[in-house]
mmCIF file of C-alpha atoms in Angstrom:
data_model
loop_
_atom_site.group_PDB
_atom_site.id
_atom_site.type_symbol
_atom_site.label_atom_id
_atom_site.label_comp_id
_atom_site.label_asym_id
_atom_site.label_seq_id
_atom_site.Cartn_x
_atom_site.Cartn_y
_atom_site.Cartn_z
ATOM 1 C CA MET A 1 -29.609 -209.567 68.506
ATOM 2 C CA ARG A 2 -26.058 -209.022 69.902
ATOM 3 C CA THR A 3 -24.297 -212.333 71.546
ATOM 4 C CA LEU A 4 -22.140 -211.665 74.737
ATOM 5 C CA GLU A 5 -19.463 -212.734 72.876
ATOM 6 C CA GLU A 6 -19.488 -209.725 70.064
ATOM 7 C CA VAL A 7 -19.606 -207.367 72.998
ATOM 8 C CA GLN A 8 -16.550 -208.559 74.728
ATOM 9 C CA ALA A 9 -14.081 -208.801 70.873
ATOM 10 C CA THR A 10 -15.383 -204.698 70.616
ATOM 11 C CA LEU A 11 -14.933 -204.319 73.618
ATOM 12 C CA GLN A 12 -11.184 -205.160 72.916
ATOM 13 C CA ILE A 13 -10.861 -203.070 69.899
ATOM 14 C CA ALA A 14 -12.455 -200.148 71.758
ATOM 15 C CA LYS A 15 -9.344 -201.529 74.248
ATOM 16 C CA LEU A 16 -11.651 -201.209 77.190
ATOM 17 C CA LYS A 17 -11.456 -203.144 79.942
ATOM 18 C CA GLU A 18 -14.207 -205.535 81.027
ATOM 19 C CA GLU A 19 -13.560 -205.734 84.710
ATOM 20 C CA ASP A 20 -13.941 -201.826 84.788
ATOM 21 C CA LEU A 21 -17.509 -201.972 83.096
ATOM 22 C CA GLN A 22 -21.062 -202.909 85.117
ATOM 23 C CA LYS A 23 -21.399 -205.686 85.226
ATOM 24 C CA THR A 24 -24.355 -205.433 83.023
ATOM 25 C CA ILE A 25 -24.851 -204.883 79.658
ATOM 26 C CA HIS A 26 -28.092 -203.093 78.276
ATOM 27 C CA CYS A 27 -27.804 -203.852 74.514
ATOM 28 C CA LEU A 28 -30.139 -201.159 72.430
ATOM 29 C CA SER A 29 -32.067 -201.607 69.487
ATOM 30 C CA PHE A 30 -34.673 -199.561 68.057
ATOM 31 C CA GLY A 31 -38.444 -200.407 67.698
ATOM 32 C CA GLU A 32 -40.593 -200.291 64.693
ATOM 33 C CA ASN A 33 -41.964 -196.288 63.475
ATOM 34 C CA VAL A 34 -39.723 -194.602 66.175
ATOM 35 C CA SER A 35 -39.676 -190.880 65.841
ATOM 36 C CA SER A 36 -38.621 -187.805 66.997
ATOM 37 C CA ALA A 37 -41.489 -186.265 66.822
ATOM 38 C CA ASP A 38 -43.221 -189.036 68.787
ATOM 39 C CA TYR A 39 -41.960 -187.084 72.564
ATOM 40 C CA CYS A 40 -41.663 -184.455 74.278
ATOM 41 C CA LEU A 41 -38.835 -183.939 77.157
ATOM 42 C CA MET A 42 -39.245 -181.574 79.906
ATOM 43 C CA GLU A 43 -36.305 -180.809 82.378
ATOM 44 C CA LEU A 44 -38.094 -180.734 86.156
ATOM 45 C CA ASP A 45 -36.559 -178.449 88.647
ATOM 46 C CA ASP A 46 -37.146 -180.518 92.607
ATOM 47 C CA THR A 47 -40.597 -178.735 92.941
ATOM 48 C CA LEU A 48 -42.188 -179.414 90.161
ATOM 49 C CA CYS A 49 -41.868 -183.284 90.383
ATOM 50 C CA LYS A 50 -42.458 -183.587 93.545
ATOM 51 C CA HIS A 51 -45.499 -182.193 91.996
ATOM 52 C CA ILE A 52 -46.441 -184.434 89.365
ATOM 53 C CA GLN A 53 -45.866 -186.888 92.367
ATOM 54 C CA ALA A 54 -48.177 -185.899 94.184
ATOM 55 C CA GLY A 55 -50.630 -186.388 91.378
ATOM 56 C CA GLN A 56 -50.804 -182.852 90.620
ATOM 57 C CA SER A 57 -51.632 -181.093 87.104
ATOM 58 C CA LEU A 58 -49.042 -178.826 85.117
ATOM 59 C CA VAL A 59 -50.904 -176.863 82.525
ATOM 60 C CA ILE A 60 -48.735 -174.547 79.305
ATOM 61 C CA ARG A 61 -51.166 -171.393 78.555
ATOM 62 C CA GLY A 62 -51.194 -169.036 76.158
ATOM 63 C CA ASP A 63 -53.200 -167.601 73.212
ATOM 64 C CA ALA A 64 -51.727 -168.875 69.262
ATOM 65 C CA ASP A 65 -50.215 -165.421 69.136
ATOM 66 C CA GLU A 66 -48.264 -165.505 72.697
ATOM 67 C CA ARG A 67 -45.451 -167.217 73.435
ATOM 68 C CA ALA A 68 -46.494 -170.447 76.000
ATOM 69 C CA VAL A 69 -45.926 -170.461 79.670
ATOM 70 C CA LEU A 70 -46.368 -173.276 82.051
ATOM 71 C CA CYS A 71 -48.436 -173.175 85.165
ATOM 72 C CA SER A 72 -48.458 -175.565 88.625
ATOM 73 C CA GLY A 73 -50.933 -174.203 90.427
ATOM 74 C CA ASP A 74 -49.061 -171.197 92.332
ATOM 75 C CA LYS A 75 -46.052 -170.259 90.253
ATOM 76 C CA THR A 76 -45.290 -169.579 86.282
ATOM 77 C CA TYR A 77 -42.990 -171.209 83.918
ATOM 78 C CA ASP A 78 -41.364 -169.237 80.718
ATOM 79 C CA LEU A 79 -41.019 -172.333 77.947
ATOM 80 C CA LYS A 80 -37.580 -172.372 76.402
ATOM 81 C CA ILE A 81 -35.853 -174.778 74.058
ATOM 82 C CA ALA A 82 -32.426 -175.982 75.065
ATOM 83 C CA ASP A 83 -30.534 -177.683 72.354
ATOM 84 C CA THR A 84 -28.574 -180.813 73.156
ATOM 85 C CA SER A 85 -25.061 -182.229 71.216
ATOM 86 C CA ASN A 86 -26.386 -186.228 72.795
ATOM 87 C CA LEU A 87 -29.486 -187.608 71.517
ATOM 88 C CA LEU A 88 -31.185 -188.378 74.261
ATOM 89 C CA LEU A 89 -32.977 -191.964 74.715
ATOM 90 C CA PHE A 90 -36.147 -193.280 75.618
ATOM 91 C CA VAL A 91 -35.893 -196.416 77.077
ATOM 92 C CA PRO A 92 -38.037 -198.071 79.167
ATOM 93 C CA GLY A 93 -37.284 -200.445 81.975
ATOM 94 C CA CYS A 94 -33.477 -198.590 81.996
ATOM 95 C CA ARG A 95 -31.931 -198.337 84.897
ATOM 96 C CA THR A 96 -29.144 -196.400 85.771
ATOM 97 C CA PRO A 97 -25.484 -197.513 87.587
ATOM 98 C CA ASP A 98 -26.274 -196.528 90.484
ATOM 99 C CA GLN A 99 -29.459 -198.833 90.532
ATOM 100 C CA LEU A 100 -27.991 -201.466 88.940
ATOM 101 C CA THR A 101 -25.984 -204.464 91.804
ATOM 102 C CA ASN A 102 -22.524 -206.159 90.677
ATOM 103 C CA SER A 103 -23.756 -209.573 92.665
ATOM 104 C CA GLN A 104 -23.847 -211.462 89.646
ATOM 105 C CA GLU A 105 -19.537 -212.283 89.279
ATOM 106 C CA SER A 106 -19.722 -212.625 85.251
ATOM 107 C CA SER A 107 -21.212 -210.081 83.065
ATOM 108 C CA HIS A 108 -24.514 -210.188 80.721
ATOM 109 C CA LEU A 109 -26.524 -208.531 78.678
ATOM 110 C CA VAL A 110 -29.974 -206.865 78.528
ATOM 111 C CA HIS A 111 -32.050 -206.015 75.522
ATOM 112 C CA THR A 112 -33.486 -203.277 75.943
ATOM 113 C CA GLN A 113 -35.416 -200.878 73.014
ATOM 114 C CA ILE A 114 -35.726 -197.786 72.847
ATOM 115 C CA TRP A 115 -39.054 -196.166 72.496
ATOM 116 C CA GLY A 116 -37.852 -192.353 70.859
ATOM 117 C CA PHE A 117 -34.951 -190.081 70.863
ATOM 118 C CA CYS A 118 -35.039 -186.237 70.665
ATOM 119 C CA ASN A 119 -32.033 -184.152 70.370
ATOM 120 C CA SER A 120 -33.712 -181.346 72.910
ATOM 121 C CA TYR A 121 -36.008 -180.197 75.138
ATOM 122 C CA TRP A 122 -38.356 -178.025 77.154
ATOM 123 C CA GLU A 123 -35.904 -175.512 79.925
ATOM 124 C CA LEU A 124 -38.036 -173.543 82.352
ATOM 125 C CA LYS A 125 -37.817 -170.899 84.176
ATOM 126 C CA ARG A 126 -39.267 -168.839 86.801
ATOM 127 C CA GLN A 127 -41.024 -165.598 85.809
ATOM 128 C CA ARG A 128 -43.202 -163.241 86.609
ATOM 129 C CA PRO A 129 -47.615 -163.961 85.544
ATOM 130 C CA ARG A 130 -48.195 -162.266 82.165
ATOM 131 C CA LEU A 131 -51.530 -160.405 83.767
ATOM 132 C CA LYS A 132 -51.702 -157.169 82.057
ATOM 133 C CA LYS A 133 -54.186 -159.026 79.745
ATOM 134 C CA LEU A 134 -57.045 -159.099 82.982
ATOM 135 C CA LYS A 135 -56.887 -155.592 83.612
ATOM 136 C CA ALA A 136 -57.913 -154.710 79.760
ATOM 137 C CA ILE A 137 -60.348 -157.812 78.983
ATOM 138 C CA LEU A 138 -62.505 -157.007 82.359
ATOM 139 C CA MET A 139 -62.535 -153.913 81.232
ATOM 140 C CA GLU A 140 -64.384 -155.065 78.569
ATOM 141 C CA ASN A 141 -68.047 -154.742 80.194
ATOM 142 C CA PRO A 142 -67.048 -153.129 83.751
ATOM 143 C CA TYR A 143 -69.234 -153.290 86.714
ATOM 144 C CA GLU A 144 -71.110 -149.857 86.862
ATOM 145 C CA GLY A 145 -74.316 -151.065 89.833
ATOM 146 C CA PRO A 146 -76.973 -152.619 89.942
ATOM 147 C CA ALA A 147 -79.021 -151.956 86.849
ATOM 148 C CA LEU A 148 -82.249 -149.347 88.013
ATOM 149 C CA GLY A 149 -85.771 -149.593 87.060
ATOM 150 C CA GLY A 150 -86.644 -151.741 83.380
ATOM 151 C CA GLN A 151 -83.165 -151.888 82.724
ATOM 152 C CA LYS A 152 -81.168 -155.077 80.789
ATOM 153 C CA GLU A 153 -78.160 -155.967 82.896
ATOM 154 C CA ASN A 154 -75.354 -155.982 79.636
ATOM 155 C CA THR A 155 -73.955 -160.315 80.356
ATOM 156 C CA GLU A 156 -72.308 -159.833 77.224
ATOM 157 C CA ASN A 157 -68.028 -159.973 77.915
ATOM 158 C CA ARG A 158 -68.736 -161.823 81.320
ATOM 159 C CA TYR A 159 -65.303 -164.409 82.335
ATOM 160 C CA SER A 160 -65.748 -167.314 85.514
ATOM 161 C CA MET A 161 -62.581 -168.115 86.180
ATOM 162 C CA GLN A 162 -61.709 -170.900 83.920
ATOM 163 C CA ASP A 163 -62.538 -168.132 81.712
ATOM 164 C CA LEU A 164 -59.630 -165.911 82.904
ATOM 165 C CA LEU A 165 -57.422 -169.379 83.485
ATOM 166 C CA ASP A 166 -57.714 -170.683 79.915
ATOM 167 C CA ARG A 167 -56.970 -166.500 78.360
ATOM 168 C CA ILE A 168 -54.456 -165.394 81.217
ATOM 169 C CA GLN A 169 -50.987 -167.010 81.146
ATOM 170 C CA SER A 170 -50.959 -167.284 85.561
ATOM 171 C CA SER A 171 -51.535 -170.070 87.239
ATOM 172 C CA GLN A 172 -54.577 -169.846 89.453
ATOM 173 C CA ASP A 173 -52.724 -168.462 93.218
ATOM 174 C CA GLU A 174 -51.363 -166.064 90.968
ATOM 175 C CA LEU A 175 -54.633 -164.941 89.662
ATOM 176 C CA LYS A 176 -56.815 -164.924 92.679
ATOM 177 C CA THR A 177 -54.488 -161.998 93.920
ATOM 178 C CA HIS A 178 -54.114 -160.184 91.363
ATOM 179 C CA LEU A 179 -57.614 -159.940 91.086
ATOM 180 C CA LYS A 180 -58.178 -158.770 94.595
ATOM 181 C CA THR A 181 -55.446 -156.335 93.298
ATOM 182 C CA ILE A 182 -57.395 -154.849 90.786
ATOM 183 C CA HIS A 183 -60.415 -155.129 93.403
ATOM 184 C CA ALA A 184 -62.213 -157.361 91.031
ATOM 185 C CA CYS A 185 -65.001 -159.129 92.431
ATOM 186 C CA GLN A 186 -67.286 -162.317 91.436
ATOM 187 C CA ILE A 187 -71.142 -161.187 90.809
ATOM 188 C CA ASP A 188 -73.040 -163.476 90.033
ATOM 189 C CA GLY A 189 -70.447 -166.452 89.616
ATOM 190 C CA TYR A 190 -68.180 -164.079 87.100
ATOM 191 C CA TRP A 191 -64.913 -161.536 87.954
ATOM 192 C CA ARG A 192 -65.841 -158.264 87.479
ATOM 193 C CA VAL A 193 -63.987 -154.941 87.976
ATOM 194 C CA LEU A 194 -65.738 -152.643 89.317
ATOM 195 C CA ASP A 195 -66.066 -148.632 86.718
ATOM 196 C CA PHE A 196 -63.166 -146.295 88.084
ATOM 197 C CA ASP A 197 -66.063 -143.798 88.674
ATOM 198 C CA TYR A 198 -68.998 -146.723 90.167
ATOM 199 C CA GLU A 199 -65.704 -147.805 93.266
ATOM 200 C CA MET A 200 -64.802 -143.911 93.681
ATOM 201 C CA LYS A 201 -68.698 -143.939 94.481
ATOM 202 C CA LEU A 202 -69.150 -146.217 96.656
ATOM 203 C CA LEU A 203 -66.075 -144.747 98.685
ATOM 204 C CA GLY A 204 -67.414 -142.142 98.704
ATOM 205 C CA HIS A 205 -70.543 -143.637 100.683
ATOM 206 C CA VAL A 206 -68.138 -145.286 103.041
ATOM 207 C CA THR A 207 -65.888 -142.125 104.195
ATOM 208 C CA GLN A 208 -69.028 -139.679 104.188
ATOM 209 C CA LEU A 209 -70.646 -142.450 106.317
ATOM 210 C CA VAL A 210 -67.098 -142.427 108.270
ATOM 211 C CA ASP A 211 -68.173 -138.329 108.352
ATOM 212 C CA SER A 212 -71.594 -138.126 109.666
ATOM 213 C CA GLU A 213 -71.086 -140.248 112.454
ATOM 214 C CA SER A 214 -68.285 -139.266 113.696
ATOM 215 C CA TRP A 215 -65.957 -142.159 113.475
ATOM 216 C CA SER A 216 -62.395 -143.131 113.204
ATOM 217 C CA PHE A 217 -60.998 -144.301 110.178
ATOM 218 C CA ASN A 218 -58.790 -146.859 111.623
ATOM 219 C CA LYS A 219 -62.889 -148.103 113.273
ATOM 220 C CA VAL A 220 -65.639 -148.955 110.614
ATOM 221 C CA PRO A 221 -68.264 -150.735 111.883
ATOM 222 C CA LEU A 222 -69.666 -153.094 108.949
ATOM 223 C CA GLN A 223 -72.436 -154.402 109.591
ATOM 224 C CA THR A 224 -74.188 -150.509 111.084
ATOM 225 C CA SER A 225 -72.246 -149.442 107.177
ATOM 226 C CA LEU A 226 -73.977 -152.228 106.231
ATOM 227 C CA ASP A 227 -77.486 -151.642 106.887
ATOM 228 C CA GLU A 228 -76.969 -147.245 106.739
ATOM 229 C CA LEU A 229 -75.639 -147.531 103.074
ATOM 230 C CA ALA A 230 -78.163 -150.362 101.946
ATOM 231 C CA PRO A 231 -81.274 -147.422 100.906
ATOM 232 C CA LEU A 232 -77.755 -146.168 98.112
ATOM 233 C CA GLU A 233 -75.604 -149.518 97.773
ATOM 234 C CA PRO A 234 -76.095 -153.343 97.604
ATOM 235 C CA LYS A 235 -74.508 -154.806 101.139
ATOM 236 C CA GLU A 236 -71.907 -156.803 98.842
ATOM 237 C CA MET A 237 -69.924 -153.644 96.882
ATOM 238 C CA ILE A 238 -70.378 -151.589 99.957
ATOM 239 C CA GLU A 239 -68.071 -154.391 101.671
ATOM 240 C CA HIS A 240 -66.304 -155.267 98.913
ATOM 241 C CA CYS A 241 -65.732 -151.831 98.897
ATOM 242 C CA LEU A 242 -64.486 -152.315 102.579
ATOM 243 C CA ASP A 243 -61.963 -155.382 102.089
ATOM 244 C CA CYS A 244 -60.658 -152.851 98.600
ATOM 245 C CA TYR A 245 -59.502 -150.065 100.907
ATOM 246 C CA GLY A 246 -59.757 -151.498 104.551
ATOM 247 C CA LYS A 247 -57.828 -154.235 106.630
ATOM 248 C CA ARG A 248 -61.113 -156.479 108.384
ATOM 249 C CA PHE A 249 -60.581 -157.221 111.953
ATOM 250 C CA THR A 250 -62.455 -157.988 115.142
ATOM 251 C CA GLU A 251 -63.653 -157.169 118.390
ATOM 252 C CA ASN A 252 -65.475 -157.823 120.855
ATOM 253 C CA ASP A 253 -67.054 -160.713 117.555
ATOM 254 C CA ASN A 254 -67.817 -157.619 115.761
ATOM 255 C CA VAL A 255 -66.604 -156.872 112.554
ATOM 256 C CA PHE A 256 -64.643 -153.218 111.801
ATOM 257 C CA TYR A 257 -62.025 -151.981 109.269
ATOM 258 C CA ALA A 258 -59.716 -149.872 109.433
ATOM 259 C CA LEU A 259 -58.922 -147.771 106.002
ATOM 260 C CA HIS A 260 -55.670 -146.995 104.572
ATOM 261 C CA GLU A 261 -55.037 -143.731 104.154
ATOM 262 C CA ASP A 262 -52.673 -144.005 101.312
ATOM 263 C CA LYS A 263 -55.297 -145.818 99.415
ATOM 264 C CA VAL A 264 -57.940 -143.638 99.647
ATOM 265 C CA CYS A 265 -55.203 -140.323 99.020
ATOM 266 C CA GLN A 266 -53.670 -142.006 96.079
ATOM 267 C CA SER A 267 -57.735 -142.921 94.433
ATOM 268 C CA THR A 268 -58.559 -139.705 94.896
ATOM 269 C CA ALA A 269 -55.032 -138.504 92.892
ATOM 270 C CA LEU A 270 -56.091 -141.183 90.485
ATOM 271 C CA LEU A 271 -59.793 -139.914 89.415
ATOM 272 C CA LEU A 272 -58.330 -136.318 89.174
ATOM 273 C CA LEU A 273 -55.574 -137.361 87.377
ATOM 274 C CA GLN A 274 -57.267 -139.595 84.666
ATOM 275 C CA ASN A 275 -59.144 -136.913 83.073
ATOM 276 C CA ALA A 276 -55.805 -134.564 82.879
ATOM 277 C CA VAL A 277 -53.153 -134.630 80.536
ATOM 278 C CA LYS A 278 -50.274 -132.609 83.214
ATOM 279 C CA PHE A 279 -51.614 -130.136 86.110
ATOM 280 C CA ASN A 280 -49.969 -127.494 87.737
ATOM 281 C CA LEU A 281 -48.263 -129.716 90.852
ATOM 282 C CA ARG A 282 -48.834 -126.911 93.294
ATOM 283 C CA GLU A 283 -52.658 -126.511 92.361
ATOM 284 C CA PHE A 284 -52.854 -130.570 92.558
ATOM 285 C CA GLN A 285 -51.647 -131.172 95.880
ATOM 286 C CA GLU A 286 -54.133 -128.046 97.158
ATOM 287 C CA VAL A 287 -56.668 -129.746 95.430
ATOM 288 C CA TRP A 288 -56.077 -132.726 96.149
ATOM 289 C CA GLN A 289 -56.138 -132.143 100.199
ATOM 290 C CA GLN A 290 -58.573 -130.188 99.597
ATOM 291 C CA SER A 291 -60.790 -133.299 98.075
ATOM 292 C CA VAL A 292 -59.545 -136.525 100.983
ATOM 293 C CA PRO A 293 -61.635 -136.970 103.696
ATOM 294 C CA GLU A 294 -60.934 -134.735 106.864
ATOM 295 C CA GLY A 295 -58.318 -136.081 109.245
ATOM 296 C CA MET A 296 -56.195 -137.717 105.656
ATOM 297 C CA SER A 297 -53.365 -135.577 104.874
ATOM 298 C CA THR A 298 -51.238 -136.332 100.908
ATOM 299 C CA ARG A 299 -48.451 -136.921 100.573
ATOM 300 C CA LEU A 300 -46.387 -137.081 96.796
ATOM 301 C CA GLU A 301 -44.799 -141.446 97.949
ATOM 302 C CA GLN A 302 -48.964 -142.202 97.466
ATOM 303 C CA LEU A 303 -48.261 -141.819 94.220
ATOM 304 C CA LYS A 304 -45.489 -143.970 93.266
ATOM 305 C CA SER A 305 -46.437 -146.348 90.501
ATOM 306 C CA VAL A 306 -48.899 -144.120 89.405
ATOM 307 C CA ALA A 307 -48.413 -141.264 88.421
ATOM 308 C CA LEU A 308 -45.031 -138.047 87.829
ATOM 309 C CA VAL A 309 -43.739 -135.923 88.990
ATOM 310 C CA ASP A 310 -41.979 -133.012 86.516
ATOM 311 C CA ARG A 311 -39.831 -130.699 88.555
ATOM 312 C CA ALA A 312 -37.752 -129.572 85.881
ATOM 313 C CA SER A 313 -40.865 -127.958 84.370
ATOM 314 C CA ARG A 314 -42.024 -124.579 85.367
ATOM 315 C CA PRO A 315 -44.102 -124.695 86.684
ATOM 316 C CA GLU A 316 -43.620 -128.023 88.487
ATOM 317 C CA THR A 317 -46.494 -130.929 86.926
ATOM 318 C CA ILE A 318 -48.412 -133.361 87.577
ATOM 319 C CA CYS A 319 -49.385 -136.089 85.419
ATOM 320 C CA LEU A 320 -50.772 -139.762 85.432
ATOM 321 C CA LEU A 321 -48.729 -142.909 84.307
ATOM 322 C CA ARG A 322 -49.264 -145.683 85.701
ATOM 323 C CA VAL A 323 -47.030 -148.924 86.199
ATOM 324 C CA GLU A 324 -50.195 -151.371 84.845
ATOM 325 C CA ASP A 325 -49.965 -149.527 81.702
ATOM 326 C CA LEU A 326 -46.592 -149.869 81.262
ATOM 327 C CA SER A 327 -45.656 -153.526 78.757
ATOM 328 C CA GLU A 328 -44.552 -156.341 80.732
ATOM 329 C CA ASP A 329 -42.068 -156.650 77.630
ATOM 330 C CA THR A 330 -38.505 -155.287 78.978
ATOM 331 C CA LEU A 331 -37.844 -153.428 75.711
ATOM 332 C CA GLU A 332 -41.183 -152.458 74.780
ATOM 333 C CA ARG A 333 -41.097 -150.830 78.716
ATOM 334 C CA PHE A 334 -38.023 -148.501 77.931
ATOM 335 C CA ASN A 335 -38.274 -147.808 74.566
ATOM 336 C CA HIS A 336 -41.590 -146.619 75.960
ATOM 337 C CA LEU A 337 -40.638 -145.085 79.248
ATOM 338 C CA PHE A 338 -37.207 -142.788 77.089
ATOM 339 C CA THR A 339 -39.671 -141.440 75.200
ATOM 340 C CA ILE A 340 -41.344 -139.663 77.958
ATOM 341 C CA ARG A 341 -38.438 -138.757 79.522
ATOM 342 C CA GLU A 342 -34.567 -138.463 77.632
ATOM 343 C CA LYS A 343 -33.192 -138.707 81.418
ATOM 344 C CA TRP A 344 -34.416 -140.609 85.373
ATOM 345 C CA THR A 345 -32.850 -140.200 88.739
ATOM 346 C CA GLU A 346 -33.102 -143.411 90.547
ATOM 347 C CA GLU A 347 -36.001 -141.974 92.556
ATOM 348 C CA ASP A 348 -38.659 -141.763 88.922
ATOM 349 C CA ILE A 349 -37.969 -144.717 87.251
ATOM 350 C CA THR A 350 -37.537 -146.718 89.934
ATOM 351 C CA PRO A 351 -41.187 -147.722 90.165
ATOM 352 C CA TYR A 352 -41.681 -148.542 87.053
ATOM 353 C CA ILE A 353 -38.809 -151.068 86.470
ATOM 354 C CA GLN A 354 -38.751 -152.843 89.860
ATOM 355 C CA TYR A 355 -39.999 -155.930 88.385
ATOM 356 C CA VAL A 356 -38.549 -155.679 84.762
ATOM 357 C CA SER A 357 -36.985 -159.167 84.226
ATOM 358 C CA SER A 358 -32.663 -158.836 83.014
ATOM 359 C CA ILE A 359 -30.298 -155.795 82.506
ATOM 360 C CA GLN A 360 -29.535 -157.715 79.071
ATOM 361 C CA ASP A 361 -32.571 -156.571 78.211
ATOM 362 C CA ILE A 362 -31.823 -153.625 78.971
ATOM 363 C CA SER A 363 -28.439 -153.088 77.138
ATOM 364 C CA ALA A 364 -30.311 -154.880 73.835
ATOM 365 C CA VAL A 365 -32.253 -151.387 73.979
ATOM 366 C CA PHE A 366 -29.745 -149.187 74.516
ATOM 367 C CA ASP A 367 -25.699 -149.748 73.060
ATOM 368 C CA ALA A 368 -23.297 -148.338 75.457
ATOM 369 C CA ARG A 369 -22.773 -145.232 74.257
ATOM 370 C CA THR A 370 -26.789 -143.940 75.168
ATOM 371 C CA LEU A 371 -26.517 -145.623 77.861
ATOM 372 C CA GLN A 372 -23.961 -142.885 78.806
ATOM 373 C CA GLY A 373 -25.938 -140.761 77.607
ATOM 374 C CA THR A 374 -28.989 -141.424 79.065
ATOM 375 C CA LEU A 375 -28.659 -142.463 82.278
ATOM 376 C CA GLN A 376 -26.395 -141.158 83.552
ATOM 377 C CA GLU A 377 -28.317 -139.162 85.776
ATOM 378 C CA VAL A 378 -29.348 -142.867 87.737
ATOM 379 C CA ASN A 379 -27.354 -144.054 89.895
ATOM 380 C CA PRO A 380 -26.183 -147.613 89.020
ATOM 381 C CA LYS A 381 -28.276 -149.120 91.766
ATOM 382 C CA VAL A 382 -31.218 -148.669 89.849
ATOM 383 C CA LEU A 383 -30.184 -151.267 87.592
ATOM 384 C CA SER A 384 -29.400 -153.966 89.666
ATOM 385 C CA LEU A 385 -33.762 -153.685 90.488
ATOM 386 C CA ALA A 386 -33.635 -155.164 86.867
ATOM 387 C CA ILE A 387 -31.281 -158.181 87.373
#
């Protein structure tokens, strides 16, 4: 082990003044069997540091064919290896200059052993959760209603919350939020998504009841609805339908729902479009308005992110194009969009690109010449949505 005299001699050779340095001098030595593979480093921001210090956990999620992500309770982060030209040493008990005091009158040595080393670390970048797979695995066994007499319900491909967390690259809070978005519900402890035809059947029961009772769509009583529709469907499913298509509120200790016109109209449109490649726009608008409950008004603005209108064709047409069906990968999404249409207007493309990651990803798909040709009708403001 080095002595203080040896250290002082080294300082003289390096032409360093001892009085310019800290009084505490660390002498480092490698322990036995030290390897760079023993440890991994991860750079955390203040929020994640406090998360760990509070005793919470961070979880790395991803299947073998997926790029790993790191999840806290409510956020998802992309994991990326960052190399550094400086060797990073793991030194237990080592104190940084701000932790040292210069109370000693003379220099002294502290012999410290290195436990490990590394020349790279994991860098974190906040990202949107990867939720596309969620709908896909829940659709393996959609809920089509209670089993009829004598029939057995399919119990395969059912997922609890922990099962979903093991499969989906998302934090638990983000996962719960998206389960609500796709109208999933818990049945017998498992998360299920409703078969779309069954969901529309439930909605039809509710709207027909509202019409027959001459209720306002802004004030649908929960208990009366459950009592009236109980012979047709389980009460839990009726209440779930009201949760999906209405806003719950209480008045004089009674629970009511205000139905969302836009949600009801959009789902009706999806029902009409799901089996058609393209629909004559004028005819579609007529059928659509006739299909929604009386008193509700249909507008094409209700179909942003779920349907695409082609104003250039003669006659004008509309087709199903749901943003949830597009790839989460930016490059694949843009490639697909530009196979559907060579030129996009700002109004048409905005719903499909507002959550893509970066403008650099777009540039990787199209070179400057192609961008000039294919995006000439797109206001530059649209591309800024990708940043």
